[in-house]
Structure formats: C-alpha cells, structure tokens
mmCIF file of C-alpha atoms in Angstrom:
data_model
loop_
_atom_site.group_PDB
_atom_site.id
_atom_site.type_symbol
_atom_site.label_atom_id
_atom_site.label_comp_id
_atom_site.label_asym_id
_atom_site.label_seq_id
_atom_site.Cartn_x
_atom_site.Cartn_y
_atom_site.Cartn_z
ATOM 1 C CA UNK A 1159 -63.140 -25.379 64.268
ATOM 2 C CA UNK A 1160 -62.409 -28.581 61.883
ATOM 3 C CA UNK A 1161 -60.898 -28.534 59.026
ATOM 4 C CA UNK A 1162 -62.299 -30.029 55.928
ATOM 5 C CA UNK A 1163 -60.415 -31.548 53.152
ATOM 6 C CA UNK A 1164 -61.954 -29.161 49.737
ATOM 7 C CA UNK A 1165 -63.137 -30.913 47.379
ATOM 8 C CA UNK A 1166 -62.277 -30.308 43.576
ATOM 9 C CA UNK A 1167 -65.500 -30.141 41.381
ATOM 10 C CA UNK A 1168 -65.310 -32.181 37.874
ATOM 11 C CA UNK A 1169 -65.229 -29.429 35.799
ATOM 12 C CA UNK A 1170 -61.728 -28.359 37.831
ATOM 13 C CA UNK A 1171 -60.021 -31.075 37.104
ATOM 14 C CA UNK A 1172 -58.723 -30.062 33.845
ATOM 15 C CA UNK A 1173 -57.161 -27.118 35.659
ATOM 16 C CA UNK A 1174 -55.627 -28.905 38.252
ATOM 17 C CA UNK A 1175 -54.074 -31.392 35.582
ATOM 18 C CA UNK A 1176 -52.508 -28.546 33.764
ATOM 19 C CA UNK A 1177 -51.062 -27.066 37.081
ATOM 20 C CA UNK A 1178 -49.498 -29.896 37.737
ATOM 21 C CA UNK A 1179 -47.878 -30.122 34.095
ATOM 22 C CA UNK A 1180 -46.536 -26.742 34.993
ATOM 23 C CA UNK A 1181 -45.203 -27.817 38.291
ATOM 24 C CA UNK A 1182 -43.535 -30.530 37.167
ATOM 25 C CA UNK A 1183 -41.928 -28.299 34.146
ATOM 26 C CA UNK A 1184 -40.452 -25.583 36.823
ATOM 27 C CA UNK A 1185 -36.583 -25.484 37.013
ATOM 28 C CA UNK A 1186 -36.492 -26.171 40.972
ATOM 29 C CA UNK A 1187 -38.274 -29.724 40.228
ATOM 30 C CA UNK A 1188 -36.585 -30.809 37.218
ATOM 31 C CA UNK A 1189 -32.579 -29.833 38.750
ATOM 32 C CA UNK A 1190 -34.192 -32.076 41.658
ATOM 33 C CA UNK A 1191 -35.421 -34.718 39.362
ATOM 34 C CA UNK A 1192 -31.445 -34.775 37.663
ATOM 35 C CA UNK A 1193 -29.996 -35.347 40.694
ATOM 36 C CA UNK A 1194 -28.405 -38.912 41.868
ATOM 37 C CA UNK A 1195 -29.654 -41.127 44.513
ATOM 38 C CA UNK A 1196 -32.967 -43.118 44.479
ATOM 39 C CA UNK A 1197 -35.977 -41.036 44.040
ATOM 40 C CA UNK A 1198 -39.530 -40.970 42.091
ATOM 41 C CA UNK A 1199 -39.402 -40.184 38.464
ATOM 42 C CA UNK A 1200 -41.931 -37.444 36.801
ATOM 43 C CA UNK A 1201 -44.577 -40.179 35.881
ATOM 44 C CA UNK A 1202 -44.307 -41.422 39.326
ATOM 45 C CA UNK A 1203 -45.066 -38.165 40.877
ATOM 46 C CA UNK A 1204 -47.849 -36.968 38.222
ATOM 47 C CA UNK A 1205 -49.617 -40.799 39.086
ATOM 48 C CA UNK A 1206 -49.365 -40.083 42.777
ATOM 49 C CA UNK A 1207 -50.608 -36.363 42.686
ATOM 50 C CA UNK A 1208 -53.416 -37.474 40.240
ATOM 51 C CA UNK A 1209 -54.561 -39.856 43.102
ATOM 52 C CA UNK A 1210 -54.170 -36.704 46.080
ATOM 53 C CA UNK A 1211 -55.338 -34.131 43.730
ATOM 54 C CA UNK A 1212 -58.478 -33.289 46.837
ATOM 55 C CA UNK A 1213 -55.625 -32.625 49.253
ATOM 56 C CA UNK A 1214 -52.921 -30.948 47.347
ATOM 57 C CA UNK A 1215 -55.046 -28.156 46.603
ATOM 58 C CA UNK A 1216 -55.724 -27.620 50.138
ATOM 59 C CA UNK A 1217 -53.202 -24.350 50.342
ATOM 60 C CA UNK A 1218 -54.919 -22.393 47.851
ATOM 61 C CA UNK A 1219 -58.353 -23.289 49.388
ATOM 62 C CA UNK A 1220 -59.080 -19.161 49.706
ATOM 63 C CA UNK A 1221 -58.716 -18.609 46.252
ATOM 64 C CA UNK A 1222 -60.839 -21.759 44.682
ATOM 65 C CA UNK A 1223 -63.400 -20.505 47.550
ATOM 66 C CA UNK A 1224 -63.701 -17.272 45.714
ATOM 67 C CA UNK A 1225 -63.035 -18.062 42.410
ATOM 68 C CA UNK A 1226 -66.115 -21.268 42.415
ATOM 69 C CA UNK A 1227 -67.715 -18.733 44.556
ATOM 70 C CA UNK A 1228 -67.971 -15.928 41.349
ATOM 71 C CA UNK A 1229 -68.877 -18.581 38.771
ATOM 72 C CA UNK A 1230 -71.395 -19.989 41.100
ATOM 73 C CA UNK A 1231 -73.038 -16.288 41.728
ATOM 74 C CA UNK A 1232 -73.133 -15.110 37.793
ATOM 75 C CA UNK A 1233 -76.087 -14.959 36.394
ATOM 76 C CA UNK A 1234 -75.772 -17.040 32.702
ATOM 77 C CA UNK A 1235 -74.654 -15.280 29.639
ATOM 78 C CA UNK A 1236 -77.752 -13.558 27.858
ATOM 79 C CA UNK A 1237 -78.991 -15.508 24.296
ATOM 80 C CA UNK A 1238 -78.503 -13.546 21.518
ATOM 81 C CA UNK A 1239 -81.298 -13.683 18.820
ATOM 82 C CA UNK A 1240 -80.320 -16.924 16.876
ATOM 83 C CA UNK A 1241 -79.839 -18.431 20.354
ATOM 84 C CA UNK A 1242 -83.646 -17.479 21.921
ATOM 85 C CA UNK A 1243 -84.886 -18.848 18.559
ATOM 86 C CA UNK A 1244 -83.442 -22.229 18.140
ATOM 87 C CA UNK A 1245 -84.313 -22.743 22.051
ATOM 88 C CA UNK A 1246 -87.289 -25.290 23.112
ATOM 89 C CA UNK A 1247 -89.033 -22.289 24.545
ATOM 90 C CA UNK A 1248 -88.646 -19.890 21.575
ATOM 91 C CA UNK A 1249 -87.541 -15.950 21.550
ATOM 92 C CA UNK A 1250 -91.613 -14.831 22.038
ATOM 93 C CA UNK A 1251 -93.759 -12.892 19.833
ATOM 94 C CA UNK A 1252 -91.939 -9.059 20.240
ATOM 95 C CA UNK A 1253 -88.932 -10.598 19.265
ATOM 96 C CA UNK A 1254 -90.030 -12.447 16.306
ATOM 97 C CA UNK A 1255 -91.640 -9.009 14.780
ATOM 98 C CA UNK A 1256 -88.827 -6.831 15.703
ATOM 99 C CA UNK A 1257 -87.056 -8.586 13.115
ATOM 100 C CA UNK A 1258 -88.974 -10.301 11.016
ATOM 101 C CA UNK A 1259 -91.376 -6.310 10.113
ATOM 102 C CA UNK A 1260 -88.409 -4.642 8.831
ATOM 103 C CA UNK A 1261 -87.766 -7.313 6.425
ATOM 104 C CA UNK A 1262 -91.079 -8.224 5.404
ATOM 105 C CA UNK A 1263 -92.848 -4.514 5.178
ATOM 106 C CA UNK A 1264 -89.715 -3.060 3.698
ATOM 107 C CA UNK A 1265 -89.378 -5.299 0.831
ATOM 108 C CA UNK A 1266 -93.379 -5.221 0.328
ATOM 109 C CA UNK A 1267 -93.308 -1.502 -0.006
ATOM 110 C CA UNK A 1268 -90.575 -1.601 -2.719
ATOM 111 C CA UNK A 1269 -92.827 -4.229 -4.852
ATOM 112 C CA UNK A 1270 -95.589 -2.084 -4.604
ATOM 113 C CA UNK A 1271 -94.395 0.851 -5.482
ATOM 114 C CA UNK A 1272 -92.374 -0.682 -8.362
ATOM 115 C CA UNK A 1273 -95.949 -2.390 -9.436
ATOM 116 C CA UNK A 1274 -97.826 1.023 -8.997
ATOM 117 C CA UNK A 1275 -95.530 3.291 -10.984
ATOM 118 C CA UNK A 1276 -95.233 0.604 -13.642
ATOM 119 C CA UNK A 1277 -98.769 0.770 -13.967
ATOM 120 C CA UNK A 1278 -99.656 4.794 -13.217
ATOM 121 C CA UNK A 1279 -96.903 5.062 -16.446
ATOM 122 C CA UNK A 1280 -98.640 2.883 -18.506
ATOM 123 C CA UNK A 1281 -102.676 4.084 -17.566
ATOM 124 C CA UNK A 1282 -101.940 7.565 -15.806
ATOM 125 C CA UNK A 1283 -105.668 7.727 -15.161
ATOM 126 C CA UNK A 1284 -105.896 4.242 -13.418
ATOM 127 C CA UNK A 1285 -107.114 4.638 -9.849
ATOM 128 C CA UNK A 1286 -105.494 1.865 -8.985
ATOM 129 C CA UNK A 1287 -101.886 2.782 -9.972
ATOM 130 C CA UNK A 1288 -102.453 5.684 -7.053
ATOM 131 C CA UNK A 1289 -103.464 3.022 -5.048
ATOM 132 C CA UNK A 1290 -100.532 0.296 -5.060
ATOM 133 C CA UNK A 1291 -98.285 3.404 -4.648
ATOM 134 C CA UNK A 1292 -99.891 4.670 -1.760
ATOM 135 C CA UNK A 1293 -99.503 1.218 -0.305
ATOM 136 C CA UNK A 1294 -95.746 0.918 -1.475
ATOM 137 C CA UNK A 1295 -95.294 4.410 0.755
ATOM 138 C CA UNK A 1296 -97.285 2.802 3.406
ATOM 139 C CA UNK A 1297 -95.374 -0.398 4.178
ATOM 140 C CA UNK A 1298 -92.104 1.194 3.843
ATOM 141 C CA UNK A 1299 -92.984 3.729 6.770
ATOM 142 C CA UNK A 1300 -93.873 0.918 8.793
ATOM 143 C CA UNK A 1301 -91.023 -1.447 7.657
ATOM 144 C CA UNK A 1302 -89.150 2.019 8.817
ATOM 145 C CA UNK A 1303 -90.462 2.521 12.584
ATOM 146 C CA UNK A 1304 -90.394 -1.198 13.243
ATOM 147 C CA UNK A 1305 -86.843 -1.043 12.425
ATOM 148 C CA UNK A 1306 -86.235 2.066 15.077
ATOM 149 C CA UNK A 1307 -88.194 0.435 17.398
ATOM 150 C CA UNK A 1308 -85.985 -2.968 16.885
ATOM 151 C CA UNK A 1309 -82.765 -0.693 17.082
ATOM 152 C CA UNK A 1310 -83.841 1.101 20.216
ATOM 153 C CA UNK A 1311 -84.358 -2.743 21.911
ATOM 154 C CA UNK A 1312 -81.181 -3.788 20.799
ATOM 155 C CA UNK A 1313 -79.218 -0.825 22.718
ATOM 156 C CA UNK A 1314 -81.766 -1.197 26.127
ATOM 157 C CA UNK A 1315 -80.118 -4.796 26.055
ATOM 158 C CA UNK A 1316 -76.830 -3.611 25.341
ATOM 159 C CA UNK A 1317 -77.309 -1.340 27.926
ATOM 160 C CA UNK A 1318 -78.571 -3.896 30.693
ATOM 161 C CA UNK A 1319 -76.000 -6.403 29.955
ATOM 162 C CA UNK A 1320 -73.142 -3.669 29.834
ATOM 163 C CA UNK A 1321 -71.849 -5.412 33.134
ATOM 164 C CA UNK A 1322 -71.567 -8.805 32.272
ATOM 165 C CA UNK A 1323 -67.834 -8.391 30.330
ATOM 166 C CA UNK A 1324 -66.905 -6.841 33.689
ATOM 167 C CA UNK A 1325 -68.103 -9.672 35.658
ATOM 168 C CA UNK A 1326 -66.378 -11.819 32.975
ATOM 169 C CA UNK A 1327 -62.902 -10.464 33.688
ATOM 170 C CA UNK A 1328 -63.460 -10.820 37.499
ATOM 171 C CA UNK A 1329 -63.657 -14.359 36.915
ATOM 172 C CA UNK A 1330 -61.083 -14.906 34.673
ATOM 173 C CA UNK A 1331 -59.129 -13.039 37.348
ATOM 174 C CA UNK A 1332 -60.125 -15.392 40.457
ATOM 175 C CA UNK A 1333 -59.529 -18.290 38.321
ATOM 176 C CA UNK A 1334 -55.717 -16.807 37.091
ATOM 177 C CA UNK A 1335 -55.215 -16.379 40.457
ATOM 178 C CA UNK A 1336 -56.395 -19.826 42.542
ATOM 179 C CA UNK A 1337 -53.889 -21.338 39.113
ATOM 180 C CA UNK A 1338 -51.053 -19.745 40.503
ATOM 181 C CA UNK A 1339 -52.158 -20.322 44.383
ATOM 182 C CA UNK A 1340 -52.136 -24.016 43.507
ATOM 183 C CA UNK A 1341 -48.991 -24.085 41.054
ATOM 184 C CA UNK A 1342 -46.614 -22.457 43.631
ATOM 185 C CA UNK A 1343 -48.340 -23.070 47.699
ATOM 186 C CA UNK A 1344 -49.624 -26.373 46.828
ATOM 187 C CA UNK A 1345 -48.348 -28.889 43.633
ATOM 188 C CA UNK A 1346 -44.545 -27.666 43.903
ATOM 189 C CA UNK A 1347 -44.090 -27.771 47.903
ATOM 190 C CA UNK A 1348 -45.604 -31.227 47.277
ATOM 191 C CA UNK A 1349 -43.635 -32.370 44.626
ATOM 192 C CA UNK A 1350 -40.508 -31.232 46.316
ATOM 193 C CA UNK A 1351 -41.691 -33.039 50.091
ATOM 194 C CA UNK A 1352 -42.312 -36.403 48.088
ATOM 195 C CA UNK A 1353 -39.582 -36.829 45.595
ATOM 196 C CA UNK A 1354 -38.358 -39.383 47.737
ATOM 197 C CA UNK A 1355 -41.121 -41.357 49.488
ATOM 198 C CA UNK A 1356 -42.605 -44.512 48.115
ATOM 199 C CA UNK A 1357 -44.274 -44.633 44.719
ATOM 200 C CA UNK A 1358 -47.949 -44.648 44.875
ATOM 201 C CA UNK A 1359 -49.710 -48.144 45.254
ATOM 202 C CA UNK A 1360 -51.549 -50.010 42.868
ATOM 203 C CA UNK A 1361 -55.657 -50.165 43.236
ATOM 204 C CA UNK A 1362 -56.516 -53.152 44.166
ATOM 205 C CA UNK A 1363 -58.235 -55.655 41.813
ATOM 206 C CA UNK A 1364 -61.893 -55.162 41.767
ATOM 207 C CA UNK A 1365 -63.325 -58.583 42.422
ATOM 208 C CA UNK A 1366 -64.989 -60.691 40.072
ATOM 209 C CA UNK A 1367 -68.712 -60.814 40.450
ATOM 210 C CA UNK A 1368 -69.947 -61.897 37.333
ATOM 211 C CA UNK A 1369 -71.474 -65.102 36.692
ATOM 212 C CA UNK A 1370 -69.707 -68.347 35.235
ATOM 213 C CA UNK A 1371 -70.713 -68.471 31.691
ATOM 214 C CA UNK A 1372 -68.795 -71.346 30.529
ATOM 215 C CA UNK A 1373 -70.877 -74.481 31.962
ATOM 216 C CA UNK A 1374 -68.935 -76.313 33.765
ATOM 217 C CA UNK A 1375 -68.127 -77.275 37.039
ATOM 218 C CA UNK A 1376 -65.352 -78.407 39.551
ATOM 219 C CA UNK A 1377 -63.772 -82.155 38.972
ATOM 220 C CA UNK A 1378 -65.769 -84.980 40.896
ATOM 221 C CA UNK A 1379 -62.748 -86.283 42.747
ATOM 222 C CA UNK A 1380 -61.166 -85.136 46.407
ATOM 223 C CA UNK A 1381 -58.060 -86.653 46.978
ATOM 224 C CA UNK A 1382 -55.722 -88.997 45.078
ATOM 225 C CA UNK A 1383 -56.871 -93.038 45.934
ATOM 226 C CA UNK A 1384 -59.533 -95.651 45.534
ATOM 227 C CA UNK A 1385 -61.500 -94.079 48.220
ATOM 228 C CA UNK A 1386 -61.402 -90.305 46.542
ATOM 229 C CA UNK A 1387 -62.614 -91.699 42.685
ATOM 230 C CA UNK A 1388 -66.395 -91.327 42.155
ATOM 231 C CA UNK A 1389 -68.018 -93.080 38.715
ATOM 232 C CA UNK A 1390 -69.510 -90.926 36.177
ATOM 233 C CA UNK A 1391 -72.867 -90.798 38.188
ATOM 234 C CA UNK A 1392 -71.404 -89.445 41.322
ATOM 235 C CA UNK A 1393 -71.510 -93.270 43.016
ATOM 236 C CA UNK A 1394 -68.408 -94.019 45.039
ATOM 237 C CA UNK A 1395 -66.892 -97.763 43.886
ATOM 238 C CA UNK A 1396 -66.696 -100.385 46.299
ATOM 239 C CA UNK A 1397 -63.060 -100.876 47.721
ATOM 240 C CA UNK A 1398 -60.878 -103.734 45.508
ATOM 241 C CA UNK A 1399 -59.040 -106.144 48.333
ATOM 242 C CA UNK A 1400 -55.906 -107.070 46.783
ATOM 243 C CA UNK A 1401 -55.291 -110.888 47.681
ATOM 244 C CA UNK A 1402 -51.797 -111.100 46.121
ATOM 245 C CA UNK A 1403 -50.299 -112.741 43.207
ATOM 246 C CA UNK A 1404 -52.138 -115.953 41.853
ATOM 247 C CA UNK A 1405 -48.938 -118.511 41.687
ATOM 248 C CA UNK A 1406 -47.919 -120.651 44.313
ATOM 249 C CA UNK A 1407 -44.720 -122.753 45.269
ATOM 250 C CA UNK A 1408 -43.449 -125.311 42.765
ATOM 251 C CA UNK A 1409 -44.706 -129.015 42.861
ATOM 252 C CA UNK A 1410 -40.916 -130.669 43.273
ATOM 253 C CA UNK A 1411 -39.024 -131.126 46.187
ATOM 254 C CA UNK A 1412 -35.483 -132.324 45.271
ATOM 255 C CA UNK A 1413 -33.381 -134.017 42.884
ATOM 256 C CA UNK A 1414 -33.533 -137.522 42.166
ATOM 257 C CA UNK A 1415 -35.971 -140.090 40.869
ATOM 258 C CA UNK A 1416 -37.999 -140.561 43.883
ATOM 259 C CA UNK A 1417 -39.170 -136.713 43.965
ATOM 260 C CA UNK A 1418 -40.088 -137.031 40.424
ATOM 261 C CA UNK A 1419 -43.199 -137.446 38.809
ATOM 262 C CA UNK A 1420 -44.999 -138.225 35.355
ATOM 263 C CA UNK A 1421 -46.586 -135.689 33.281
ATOM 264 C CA UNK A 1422 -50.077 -137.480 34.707
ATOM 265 C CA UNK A 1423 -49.153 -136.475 38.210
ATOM 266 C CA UNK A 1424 -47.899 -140.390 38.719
ATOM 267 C CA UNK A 1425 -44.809 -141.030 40.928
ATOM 268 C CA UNK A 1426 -42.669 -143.440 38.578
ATOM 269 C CA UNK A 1427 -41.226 -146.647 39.867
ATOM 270 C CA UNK A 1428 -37.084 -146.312 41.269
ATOM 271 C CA UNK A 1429 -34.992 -148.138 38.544
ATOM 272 C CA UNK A 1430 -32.725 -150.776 39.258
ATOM 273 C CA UNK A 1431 -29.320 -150.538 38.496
ATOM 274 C CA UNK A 1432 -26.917 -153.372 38.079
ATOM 275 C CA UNK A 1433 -24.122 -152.358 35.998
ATOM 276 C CA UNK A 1434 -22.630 -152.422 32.691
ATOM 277 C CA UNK A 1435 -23.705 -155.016 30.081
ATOM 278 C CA UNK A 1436 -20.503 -156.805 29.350
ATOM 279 C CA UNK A 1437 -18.160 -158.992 30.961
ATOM 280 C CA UNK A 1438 -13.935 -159.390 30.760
ATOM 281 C CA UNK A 1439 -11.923 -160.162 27.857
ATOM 282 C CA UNK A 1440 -11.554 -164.019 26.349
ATOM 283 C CA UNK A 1441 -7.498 -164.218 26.593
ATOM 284 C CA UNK A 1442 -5.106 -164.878 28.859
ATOM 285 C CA UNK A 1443 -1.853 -163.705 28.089
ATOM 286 C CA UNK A 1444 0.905 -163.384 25.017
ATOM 287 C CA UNK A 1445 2.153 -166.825 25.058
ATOM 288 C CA UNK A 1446 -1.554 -167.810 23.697
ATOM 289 C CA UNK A 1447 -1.349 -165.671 20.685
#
C-alpha cells in the first residue's frame, strides 16, 4: 500500500496558517529559538513551513480525513424565509401566502369592520353597514387560520431540521480536533527537527516572455576593428591600406658649398678664395720717423 502525500484544500489554509502561529508561540520552540549557536529564526521557519504546508500535515492525516469527511457529507444549512425569497428561484407560492394572508386578511378585516360600524351607527337601518361588518368578521377568521396554518409549518421545519445544530457541533468537534492533531504531531515536531537545517530557497525567477516593446534592436557592429564596423545601411566599408607617412628624406647631403643649392633647385658655382684685401705696412723702421 502507497502512501500519498494529503493534500490541504484552499479553504484549509487559513487553519493551517493559524496552527502554525500557535506552534511557533509554544514555550518548547521559543526557549529553542533563545538559545546560542547558528540556527533559523521564526520568519525563517514560518517561510519554510508555508512552502511544506502539504507534507507537514501528514501526521494528523486521520483527523483532516474525518473532519473534510463531515463537512463534505452535511447537507447545506436550510434558508430561512428572507433567504428563499431573495433567491433566483424564489420561496414558491405556499410560502408566499403563509405569510403574506395573515397580514393582508387581518388588517382588511379590521378596516371593514371599523367602516361597517361607523356606518351601521350613523344609518342603523343600512343593509350595507351589516354587510361590511360581516366581511370585517370574515377576513379576520381567515387572516386567523392562515396564521395557525403558517405557525404549524414553521414548527414541522423546526422539527425536521432539529438535527442540524447536532451535526453542527460534530463538526466543529472534528475540526477542534485535526487543529490540535496538526499543532502538536505535525507543525511542532517539525519546527523542532528543522531549527537548524538550511533556510528555505528562493523561487526561481519566472522568465521573461513578454514581448520587446521599446523598438529597438541590438548594435550593428561584432567586434572592435575596420573589419567589424558596418555603415548606417548595413554595408561593410572597404578596408583603408595605410601606406605610411607622406614625407620623405631631406634634399641635402652635407655641409659645404658644393652640396648646396639655390632656392630654384640650381647648384651655385664654388667661390674662389684668395685672401684678404690688403697688403703690409709702408715703413720700415724707427730711424725713418
């Protein structure tokens, strides 16, 4: 025989939160949660429990069986009057005139017979003064049995229905009972086995699947270099060959006149040199002074 993991229905889920409140308030878990040495704090615990909530309650499986098993089995709370009547399908006709005759014929018979014996005082010998009152006396004997009828209908239904408070309080019982079988066999024994295991895990990010609203694209380029670039239409440019710088050597080759030329591009002619321009003094000695 295989075991199956229960599973908690929505509506149960409030319950189970409020166990686990409880659990997490008891003395033996909060002395454990004072103590020193590394271990998961009361939000850590209530976050990891909220995500195991299907198997923690495993333990008191019986009594969730039985107690689901009682609210699943009553029959629904009966509709009072005011109920039936404001429902789509309506309360029916016998309803309707169980309530509605009293009321109507009752207060009828009193304006008749408050209209015939104002007139029978004023003309005693008007036949129709006996009349109205005879009518008064005649609606409020049927505004009377409609109302025993009506009050007769109300206790067969009291009557029938005399069980459901009983089935009420077994059901309030079963559920008092799986609170406690999951409080103390299931949340605290949890609580208590992983106070110090690893905190629970973040979900992992939902991936994003909607569409790119913005407009735009990736950049038109690959890799850093001439050959990566593409122009504004999505051409590639031709390669640039790079040649070098556009100087060359100097146009001299040494010092002197013959390696230098005119401002035309000439060679000028070599110079001759002779010497200085003047020759030696005109005396001879001092004897000539």
């Amino acid at each position: 025989m295989v075991n199956t993991t229960p599973h908690l229905q929505a509506e149960d889920r409030a319950d189970f939160d409020r166990a686990l409140d409880e659990a997490l308030r008891d003395a033996r878990l909060t002395e454990a949660l004072r103590a020193p040495g590394p271990h998961l704090n009361s939000a850590q615990l209530r976050t990891k429990a909220a995500q195991l909530a299907d198997t923690i309650a495993a333990p008191a499986d019986p009594e969730y069986q039985r107690y689901t098993a009682l609210r699943d089995a009553g029959p629904p709370a009966p509709l009072g009057l005011t109920d039936r009547l404001r429902s789509e399908e309506g309360a029916g006709l016998l309803p309707v005139l169980t309530v509605l005759t009293p009321i109507l014929a009752g207060t009828g018979g009193v304006v008749l017979l408050l209209i015939g014996y104002a007139m029978r005082g004023a003309a005693p010998e008007l036949a129709l003064a006996h009349a109205v009152v005879t009518a008064g006396w005649v609606s409020l004997a049927v505004g009377g049995v409609a109302l025993l009828v009506g009050s007769v209908g109300l206790l067969l239904t009291a009557l029938r229905d005399g069980a459901a408070p009983r089935q009420d309080g077994d059901l309030a019982e079963a559920r008092r009972l799986w609170q406690i079988a999951l409080r103390e066999r299931a949340l605290l024994p949890w609580l208590l086995d992983n106070l110090y295991t690893e905190p629970a895990g973040l979900p992992a990010p939902r991936p994003n699947t909607r569409p790119n609203d913005h407009g735009y694209t990736s950049p038109g380029f690959t890799s850093p270099g001439a050959e990566g670039v593409t122009e504004a239409d999505g051409r590639t440019p031709r390669p640039v060959e790079f040649t070098g710088p556009g100087y060359s050597s100097p146009d001299f080759t040494s010092p002197g006149v013959e390696g230098v030329t005119e401002a035309d591009g000439r060679t000028p002619r070599s110079a001759e040199f002779t010497g200085p321009g003047y020759s030696s003094p005109d005396f001879t000695g001092p004897d000539d002074v």
